[in-house]
Coordinates of C-alpha atoms and ligand atoms in Angstrom, one line a residue:
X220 CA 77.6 101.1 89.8
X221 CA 80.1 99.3 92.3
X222 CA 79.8 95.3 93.2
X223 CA 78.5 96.0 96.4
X224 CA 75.6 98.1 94.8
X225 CA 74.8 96.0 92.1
X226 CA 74.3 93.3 94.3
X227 CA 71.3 95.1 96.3
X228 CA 69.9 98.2 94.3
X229 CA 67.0 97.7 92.4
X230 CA 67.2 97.8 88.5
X231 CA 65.5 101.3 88.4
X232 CA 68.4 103.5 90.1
X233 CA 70.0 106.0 88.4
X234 CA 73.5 105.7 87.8
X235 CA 75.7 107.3 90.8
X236 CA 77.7 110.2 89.7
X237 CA 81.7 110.4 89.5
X238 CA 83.2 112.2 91.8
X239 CA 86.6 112.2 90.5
X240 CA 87.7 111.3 86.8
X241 CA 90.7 111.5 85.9
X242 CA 91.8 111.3 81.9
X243 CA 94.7 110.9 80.1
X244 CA 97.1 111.8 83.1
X245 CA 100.9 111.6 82.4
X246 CA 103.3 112.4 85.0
X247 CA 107.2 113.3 84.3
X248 CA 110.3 113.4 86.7
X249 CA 112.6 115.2 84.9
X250 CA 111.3 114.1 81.5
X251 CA 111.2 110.1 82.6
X252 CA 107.8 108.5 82.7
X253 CA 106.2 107.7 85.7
X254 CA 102.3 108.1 84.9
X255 CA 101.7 107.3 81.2
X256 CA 98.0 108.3 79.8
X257 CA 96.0 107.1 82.9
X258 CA 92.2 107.9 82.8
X259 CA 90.3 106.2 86.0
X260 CA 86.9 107.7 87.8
X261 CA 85.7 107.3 91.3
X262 CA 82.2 107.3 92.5
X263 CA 80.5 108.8 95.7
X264 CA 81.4 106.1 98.6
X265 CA 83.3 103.6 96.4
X266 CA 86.5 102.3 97.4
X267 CA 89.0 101.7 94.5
X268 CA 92.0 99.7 95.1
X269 CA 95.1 100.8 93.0
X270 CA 97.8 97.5 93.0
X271 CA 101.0 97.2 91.2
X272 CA 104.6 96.1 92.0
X273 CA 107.0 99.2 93.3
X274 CA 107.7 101.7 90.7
X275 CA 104.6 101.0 88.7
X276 CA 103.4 104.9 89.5
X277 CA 101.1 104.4 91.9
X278 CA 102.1 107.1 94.5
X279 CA 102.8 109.4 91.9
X280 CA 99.4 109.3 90.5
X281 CA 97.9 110.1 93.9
X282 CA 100.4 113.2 94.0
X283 CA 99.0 114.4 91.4
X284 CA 95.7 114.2 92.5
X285 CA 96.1 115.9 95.7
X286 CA 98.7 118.1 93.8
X287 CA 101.6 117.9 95.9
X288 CA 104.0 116.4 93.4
X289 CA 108.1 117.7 93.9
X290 CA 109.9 120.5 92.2
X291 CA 110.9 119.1 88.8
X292 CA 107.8 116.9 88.4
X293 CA 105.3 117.8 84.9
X294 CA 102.1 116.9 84.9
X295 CA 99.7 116.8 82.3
X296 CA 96.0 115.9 81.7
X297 CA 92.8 116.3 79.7
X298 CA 91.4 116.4 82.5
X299 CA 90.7 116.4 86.2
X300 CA 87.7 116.6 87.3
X301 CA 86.1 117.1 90.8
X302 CA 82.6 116.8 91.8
X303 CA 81.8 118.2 88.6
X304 CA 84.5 121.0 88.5
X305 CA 87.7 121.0 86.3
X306 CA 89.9 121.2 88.3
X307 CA 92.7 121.7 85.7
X308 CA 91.0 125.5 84.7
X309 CA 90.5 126.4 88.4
X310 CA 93.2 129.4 89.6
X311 CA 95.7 127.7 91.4
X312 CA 94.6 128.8 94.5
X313 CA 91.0 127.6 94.2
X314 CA 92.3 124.2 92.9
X315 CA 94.4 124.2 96.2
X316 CA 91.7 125.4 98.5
X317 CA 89.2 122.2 96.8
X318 CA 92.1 119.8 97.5
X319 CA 93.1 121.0 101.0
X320 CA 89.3 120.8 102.0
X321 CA 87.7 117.8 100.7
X322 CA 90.6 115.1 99.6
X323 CA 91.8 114.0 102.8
X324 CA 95.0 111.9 102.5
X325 CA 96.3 108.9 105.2
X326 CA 99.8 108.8 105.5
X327 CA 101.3 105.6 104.6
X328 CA 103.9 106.1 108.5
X329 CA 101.8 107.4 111.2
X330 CA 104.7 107.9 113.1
X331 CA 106.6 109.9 111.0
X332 CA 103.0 112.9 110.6
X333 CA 102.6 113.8 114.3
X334 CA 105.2 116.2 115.8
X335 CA 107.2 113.7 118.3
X336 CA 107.7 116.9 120.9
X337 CA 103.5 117.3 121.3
X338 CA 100.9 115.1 123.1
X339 CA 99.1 113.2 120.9
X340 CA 95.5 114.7 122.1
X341 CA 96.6 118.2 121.6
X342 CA 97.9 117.6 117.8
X343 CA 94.3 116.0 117.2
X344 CA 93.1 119.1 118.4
X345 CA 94.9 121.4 116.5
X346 CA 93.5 119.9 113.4
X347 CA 89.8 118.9 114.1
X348 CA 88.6 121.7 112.5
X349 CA 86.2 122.6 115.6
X350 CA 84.0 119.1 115.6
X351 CA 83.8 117.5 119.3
X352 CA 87.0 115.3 119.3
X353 CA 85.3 113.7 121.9
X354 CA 82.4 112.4 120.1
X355 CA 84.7 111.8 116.8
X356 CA 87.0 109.2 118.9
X357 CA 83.9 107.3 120.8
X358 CA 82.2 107.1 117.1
X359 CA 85.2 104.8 115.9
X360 CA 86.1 103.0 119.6
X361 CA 89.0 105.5 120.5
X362 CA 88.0 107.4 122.9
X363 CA 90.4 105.7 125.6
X364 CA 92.5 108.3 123.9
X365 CA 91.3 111.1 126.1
X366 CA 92.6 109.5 128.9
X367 CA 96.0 110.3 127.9
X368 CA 96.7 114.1 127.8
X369 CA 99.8 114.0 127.8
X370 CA 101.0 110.8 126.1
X371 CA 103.4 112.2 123.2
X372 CA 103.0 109.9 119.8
X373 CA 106.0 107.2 121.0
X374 CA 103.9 106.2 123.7
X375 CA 100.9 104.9 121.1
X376 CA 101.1 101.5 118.8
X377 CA 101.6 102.4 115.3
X378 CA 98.3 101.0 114.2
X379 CA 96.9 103.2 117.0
X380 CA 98.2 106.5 115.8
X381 CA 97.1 105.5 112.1
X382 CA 93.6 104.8 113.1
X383 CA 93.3 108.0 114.9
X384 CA 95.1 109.5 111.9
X385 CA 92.4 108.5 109.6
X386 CA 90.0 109.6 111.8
X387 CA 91.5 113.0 111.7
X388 CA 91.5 112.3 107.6
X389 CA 87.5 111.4 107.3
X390 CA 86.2 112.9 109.9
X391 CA 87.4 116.4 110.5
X392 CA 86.7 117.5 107.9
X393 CA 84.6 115.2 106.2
X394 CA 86.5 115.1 102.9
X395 CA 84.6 113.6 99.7
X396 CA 88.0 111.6 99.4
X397 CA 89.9 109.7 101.1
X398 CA 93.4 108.6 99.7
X399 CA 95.2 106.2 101.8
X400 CA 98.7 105.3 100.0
X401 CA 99.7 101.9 102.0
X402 CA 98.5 102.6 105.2
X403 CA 98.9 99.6 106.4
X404 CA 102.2 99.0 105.4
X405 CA 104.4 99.0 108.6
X406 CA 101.5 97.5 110.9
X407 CA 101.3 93.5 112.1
X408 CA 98.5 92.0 110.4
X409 CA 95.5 91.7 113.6
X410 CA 96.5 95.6 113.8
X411 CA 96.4 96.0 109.6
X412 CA 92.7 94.1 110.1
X413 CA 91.3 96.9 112.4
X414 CA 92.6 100.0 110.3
X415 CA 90.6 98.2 107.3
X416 CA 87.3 97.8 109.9
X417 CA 87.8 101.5 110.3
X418 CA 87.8 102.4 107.0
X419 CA 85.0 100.4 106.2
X420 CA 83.4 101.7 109.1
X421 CA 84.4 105.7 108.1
X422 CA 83.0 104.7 104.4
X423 CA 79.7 103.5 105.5
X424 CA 79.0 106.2 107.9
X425 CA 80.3 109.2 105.7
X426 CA 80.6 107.8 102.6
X427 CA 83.6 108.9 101.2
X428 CA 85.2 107.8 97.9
X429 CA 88.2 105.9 99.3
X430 CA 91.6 105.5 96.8
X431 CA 93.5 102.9 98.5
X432 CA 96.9 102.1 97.0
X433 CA 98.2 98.4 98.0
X434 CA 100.6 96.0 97.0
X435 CA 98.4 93.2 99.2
X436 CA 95.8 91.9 96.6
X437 CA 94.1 90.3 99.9
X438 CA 93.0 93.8 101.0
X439 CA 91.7 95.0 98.0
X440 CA 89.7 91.1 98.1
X441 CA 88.3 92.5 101.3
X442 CA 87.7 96.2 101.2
X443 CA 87.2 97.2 97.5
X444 CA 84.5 97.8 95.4
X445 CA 86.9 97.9 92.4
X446 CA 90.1 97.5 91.1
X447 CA 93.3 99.5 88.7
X448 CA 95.8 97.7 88.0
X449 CA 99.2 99.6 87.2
X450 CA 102.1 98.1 85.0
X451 CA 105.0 100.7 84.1
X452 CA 103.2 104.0 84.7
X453 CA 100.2 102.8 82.3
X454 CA 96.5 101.4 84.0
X455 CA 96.9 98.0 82.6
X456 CA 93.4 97.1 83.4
X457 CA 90.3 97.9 86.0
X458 CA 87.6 96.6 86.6
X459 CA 84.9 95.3 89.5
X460 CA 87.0 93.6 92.1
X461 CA 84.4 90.3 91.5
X462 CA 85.2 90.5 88.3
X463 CA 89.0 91.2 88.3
X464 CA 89.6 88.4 91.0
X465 CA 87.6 85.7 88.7
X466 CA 88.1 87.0 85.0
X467 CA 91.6 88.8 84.9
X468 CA 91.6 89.9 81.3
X469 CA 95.7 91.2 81.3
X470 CA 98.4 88.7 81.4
X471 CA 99.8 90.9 83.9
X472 CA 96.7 91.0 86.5
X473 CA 97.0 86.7 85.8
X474 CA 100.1 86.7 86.8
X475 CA 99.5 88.8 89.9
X476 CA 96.8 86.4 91.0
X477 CA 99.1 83.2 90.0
X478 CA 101.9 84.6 92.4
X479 CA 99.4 84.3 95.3
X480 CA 99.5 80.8 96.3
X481 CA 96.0 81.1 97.9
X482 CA 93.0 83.7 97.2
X483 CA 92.3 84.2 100.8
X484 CA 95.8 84.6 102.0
X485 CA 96.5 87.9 104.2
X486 CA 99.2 89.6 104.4
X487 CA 101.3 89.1 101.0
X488 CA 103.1 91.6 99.0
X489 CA 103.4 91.9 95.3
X490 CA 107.0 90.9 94.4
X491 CA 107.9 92.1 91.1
X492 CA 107.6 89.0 88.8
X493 CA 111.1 87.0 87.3
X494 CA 112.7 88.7 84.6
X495 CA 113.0 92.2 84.0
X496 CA 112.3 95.1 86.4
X497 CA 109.9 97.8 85.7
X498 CA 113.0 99.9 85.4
X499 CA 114.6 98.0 83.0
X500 CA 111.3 97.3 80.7
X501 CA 111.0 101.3 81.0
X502 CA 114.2 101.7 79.6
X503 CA 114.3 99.3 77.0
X504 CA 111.0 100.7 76.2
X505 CA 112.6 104.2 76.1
X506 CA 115.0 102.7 73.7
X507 CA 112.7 101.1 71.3
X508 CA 110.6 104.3 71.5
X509 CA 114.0 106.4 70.3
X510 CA 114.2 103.5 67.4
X511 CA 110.8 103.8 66.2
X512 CA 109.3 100.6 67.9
X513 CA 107.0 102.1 70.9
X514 CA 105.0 98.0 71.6
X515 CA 103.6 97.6 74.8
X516 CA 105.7 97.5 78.4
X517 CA 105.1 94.2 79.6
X518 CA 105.8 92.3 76.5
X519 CA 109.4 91.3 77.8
X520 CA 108.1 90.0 80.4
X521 CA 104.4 88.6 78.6
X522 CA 103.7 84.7 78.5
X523 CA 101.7 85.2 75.5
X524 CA 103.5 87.9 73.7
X525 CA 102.7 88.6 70.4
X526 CA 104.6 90.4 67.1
X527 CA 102.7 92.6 67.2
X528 CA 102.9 93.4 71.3
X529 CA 106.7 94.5 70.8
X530 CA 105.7 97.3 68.0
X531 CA 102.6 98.6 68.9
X532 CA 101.0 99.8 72.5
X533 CA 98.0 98.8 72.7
X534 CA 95.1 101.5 73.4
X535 CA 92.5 100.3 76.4
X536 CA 89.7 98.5 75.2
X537 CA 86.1 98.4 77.1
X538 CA 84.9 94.9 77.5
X539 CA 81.8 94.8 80.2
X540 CA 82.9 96.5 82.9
X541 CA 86.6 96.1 82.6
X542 CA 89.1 98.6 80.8
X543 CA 92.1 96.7 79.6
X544 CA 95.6 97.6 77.7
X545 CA 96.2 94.3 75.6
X546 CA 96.3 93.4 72.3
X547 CA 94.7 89.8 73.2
X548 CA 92.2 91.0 75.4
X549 CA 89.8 89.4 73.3
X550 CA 90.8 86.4 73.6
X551 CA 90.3 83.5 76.5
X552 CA 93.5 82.2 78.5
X553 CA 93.3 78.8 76.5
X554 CA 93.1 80.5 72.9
X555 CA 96.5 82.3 73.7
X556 CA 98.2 79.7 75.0
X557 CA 97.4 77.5 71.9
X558 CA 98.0 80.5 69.6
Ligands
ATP676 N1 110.5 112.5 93.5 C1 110.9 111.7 92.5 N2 111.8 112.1 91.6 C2 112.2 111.3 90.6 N3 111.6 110.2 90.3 C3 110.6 109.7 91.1 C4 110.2 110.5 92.2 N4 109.2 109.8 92.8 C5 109.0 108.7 92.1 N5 109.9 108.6 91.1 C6 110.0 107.6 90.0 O1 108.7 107.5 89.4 C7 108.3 106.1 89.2 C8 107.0 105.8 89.9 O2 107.2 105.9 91.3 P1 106.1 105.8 92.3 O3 106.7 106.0 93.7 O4 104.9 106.6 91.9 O5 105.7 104.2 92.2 P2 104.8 103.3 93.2 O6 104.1 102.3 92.4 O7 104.1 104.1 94.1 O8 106.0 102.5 94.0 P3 106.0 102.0 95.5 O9 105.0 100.9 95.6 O10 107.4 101.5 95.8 O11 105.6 103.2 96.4 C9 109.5 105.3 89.6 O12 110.4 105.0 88.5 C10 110.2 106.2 90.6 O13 111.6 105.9 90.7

């Protein structure tokens, strides 16, 4: 059950099915780490925010799920599983024909997917599958678009070629997911607030699941329903956005939310914290793992670092509704600092 649901749904409902679980995912480039054991589901019509500083694994992880990862990349799972279909023991072509048809993906530069040489309107009808484009546009306030026949992608805003992107994305085809890797990246932030209104909008009306990958924790604030936080290729901890925002149970999420000087602010990216890069942490990791100590990622970097955190990775841990990878999970922000 998402925080939106639990909010109005009477006690009696039953549970809402996954759409999407993923377990135990680990993604290689050429034998380095990028996704490290990452197990996440994804109900009908929620939206799940996916945050973490650059490098974290984030894009890889939604690669894998659409399954258009490079040459050289190695995937591995125990499982991946699709409105109740393992995906994983599906012929290739049938896992392909699944993906292609009902995970629709937003590009994170709109300008960069549309053929520069072709009018806008005739690429959007290339792809709308047959639906009346001009019903699709009016339904989401673009239908000024038909207007321009022959206006070629450079003649349109960047937030307006994303939103009728995304429209293409939801509503063509009417994927069960959506996964939008920082699509608001290279838009101002008046433009960034109606590509969110949209999405919102698409979710309500279609209800797709939506994975929306960020480094703003403002917009997953606004539009998530819940939360994965990623740390070194490992989901350090998820949970209801509510709960995530009030009760962050990893050191790491804490310090995420520290480094925003205000809760409501718009707009910021996640800098990677002082100290060491991801990079680095992965490679000292790599070395301790060669030495025989394997400890947990961010315990270079950890405030409240224990022994123990340096020799042994800890294994998530369910506490309510949050999954979180630390040793001290247990324990309340006060009782670490005095330990
Ligand atoms: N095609 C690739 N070949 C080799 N290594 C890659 C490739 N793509 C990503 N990586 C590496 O995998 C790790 C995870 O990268 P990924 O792009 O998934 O992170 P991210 O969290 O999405 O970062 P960003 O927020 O900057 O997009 C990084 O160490 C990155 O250098």
């Amino acid at each position: 059950m998402n925080d939106r649901q639990a909010t109005g749904s009477p006690v009696t409902d039953p549970p809402p099915a996954d759409l999407l679980t993923v377990s135990d995912l680990h993604v290689d480039y050429a034998g380095r780490p990028a996704v490290r054991g990452v197990s996440l589901s994804l109900r009908r019509g929620e939206i799940l925010g996916l945050v973490g500083e650059s490098g974290s694994g984030k894009s890889t992880l939604c690669s894998a799920i659409t399954g258009v990862l490079p040459a050289g990349a190695r995937v591995r799972a125990a499982g991946l599983r699709f409105d109740g279909r393992e995906l994983t023991e599906l012929p290739p072509e049938d896992m392909r024909r699944i993906r292609a048809s009902r995970i629709g993906v937003v590009p994170q530069r709109p300008m960069t997917s549309l053929s520069p040489s072709t009018p806008v309107l005739r690429q959007m009808r290339w792809y709308h599958d047959g639906h009346d484009l001009a019903d699709l546009l009016a339904q989401v306030g673009l239908r000024a678009v038909l207007d321009r026949p022959r206006d070629h992608p450079h003649r349109f805003s960047g937030g307006q070629l994303q939103r009728l992107l995304i429209v293409l994305a939801a509503l063509a085809r009417q994927p069960d997911l959506l996964i939008a890797d920082e699509p608001t990246t290279t838009l101002d932030a008046t433009v960034q607030a109606q590509v969110l209104r949209l999405l919102l909008d698409l979710r309500d009306r279609l209800g797709p699941a939506i994975l929306y990958v960020t480094h703003d924790l403002a917009v997953v604030a606004q539009i998530c329903d819940r939360v994965g936080v990623m740390y070194a290729g490992r989901l350090v901890e998820s949970g209801p956005v509510s709960q995530i925002f009030t009760a962050p149970r990893h050191p790491y999420t804490r310090a995420l939310l520290a480094a925003l000087p205000a809760r409501t602010e718009r707009g910021r990216r996640l800098g990677a914290m002082p100290g060491h890069t991801v990079a680095e942490v992965t490679l000292s990791r790599e070395r301790g793992a060669r030495a025989g100590s394997a400890g947990c990622a961010f315990a270079p970097r950890c405030p409240v670092v224990l022994a123990r955190c340096h020799e042994e990775e800890p294994t998530p841990i369910t506490m309510g509704t949050d999954v979180v990878r630390c040793h001290r999970a247990g324990e309340t922000p006060e009782a670490e600092e005095d330990a």
